[in-house]
Amino acid sequence: MPHATASWLVDNTSLSFDQIAEFCGLHILEVQAIADDTAATKLTGRDPVRAHELTMDEIEKGQANPNYVLKMLKGPEQVRRTKGPRYTPVSKRQDKPDGIAWILRNHPEISDGAIGKLIGTTRTTIAAIRDRSHWNIANITPKDPVTLGLTSQRELDALVAKAAKAAGIEAPTDTRLEGDREALIEQLRAERTAAAREAEGAGEDAPAAPIEHTAETLFRSNNG
């Protein structure tokens, strides 16, 4: 719950936005939006001290030195996926072809095997979309897999950089988000508002919109 943790740190500490963003794994503009109360719904803060993720001593170190990087207390080992395709929620599986088409169009240097691991699909499906023999090709529209919630921006960026290095080319720079900072904040507000309305309409049992992934995609810094 990075957004709830960030909300608590903003309200209860004097840590810098950079420190909070780094600790919570968020973009600094997301933290700025939380501090400016631009979120569509009021976040309930999550205390990382009570959750045994931080100590007050660690927070005080960060408050005393704005360049200090907060260290999370070691938690229980998480189960890591080592084999098999990436699991994708049922609600997102219909979006896979759109995400695959986007990667094929924008990053042809990425191998089919790498796409399969990133999206959680098969080489056969990828080949069918590439040669337009897929049974539903007429309805497939290339869409950013991060926006669709199929992967994270960090994973996609790492894969693009790795593929570009292997191919001996310079990794492309995404310039789609160049522009005024306030415009980015307004876009975040619009995304959160839309997500809140969808959640209210879908009911409690509906799958939540991938706000974190969308926000991360929309607010990548122009400085890398």
PDB file of C-alpha atoms in Angstrom, residues 8-17 19-20 49 54-71:
ATOM      1  CA  TRP A   8       1.176   8.934   6.428  1.00  0.00           C
ATOM      2  CA  LEU A   9       4.789  10.024   5.913  1.00  0.00           C
ATOM      3  CA  VAL A  10       3.678  13.313   4.336  1.00  0.00           C
ATOM      4  CA  ASP A  11       1.317  14.057   7.238  1.00  0.00           C
ATOM      5  CA  ASN A  12       3.515  12.892  10.116  1.00  0.00           C
ATOM      6  CA  THR A  13       7.130  13.562   9.148  1.00  0.00           C
ATOM      7  CA  SER A  14       9.287  16.271   7.589  1.00  0.00           C
ATOM      8  CA  LEU A  15      10.907  13.867   5.126  1.00  0.00           C
ATOM      9  CA  SER A  16      11.440  15.253   1.643  1.00  0.00           C
ATOM     10  CA  PHE A  17       9.205  14.179  -1.226  1.00  0.00           C
ATOM     11  CA  GLN A  19      12.836  10.397   0.290  1.00  0.00           C
ATOM     12  CA  ILE A  20       9.184   9.385   0.541  1.00  0.00           C
ATOM     13  CA  VAL A  49       6.373   2.114  12.061  1.00  0.00           C
ATOM     14  CA  LEU A  54      10.502   1.623   9.612  1.00  0.00           C
ATOM     15  CA  THR A  55      11.757   2.703  13.007  1.00  0.00           C
ATOM     16  CA  MET A  56      11.474   6.203  14.419  1.00  0.00           C
ATOM     17  CA  ASP A  57      15.275   6.316  14.547  1.00  0.00           C
ATOM     18  CA  GLU A  58      15.369   5.703  10.806  1.00  0.00           C
ATOM     19  CA  ILE A  59      12.800   8.443  10.194  1.00  0.00           C
ATOM     20  CA  GLU A  60      14.792  10.860  12.361  1.00  0.00           C
ATOM     21  CA  LYS A  61      17.932  10.102  10.337  1.00  0.00           C
ATOM     22  CA  GLY A  62      16.038  10.968   7.183  1.00  0.00           C
ATOM     23  CA  GLN A  63      14.634  14.162   8.651  1.00  0.00           C
ATOM     24  CA  ALA A  64      18.106  15.268   9.729  1.00  0.00           C
ATOM     25  CA  ASN A  65      19.644  14.577   6.310  1.00  0.00           C
ATOM     26  CA  PRO A  66      17.542  15.141   3.152  1.00  0.00           C
ATOM     27  CA  ASN A  67      20.009  13.024   1.164  1.00  0.00           C
ATOM     28  CA  TYR A  68      19.594  10.021   3.446  1.00  0.00           C
ATOM     29  CA  VAL A  69      17.888   6.995   1.882  1.00  0.00           C
ATOM     30  CA  LEU A  70      15.466   5.290   4.260  1.00  0.00           C
ATOM     31  CA  LYS A  71      16.101   1.598   4.813  1.00  0.00           C
TER      32      LYS A  71
END
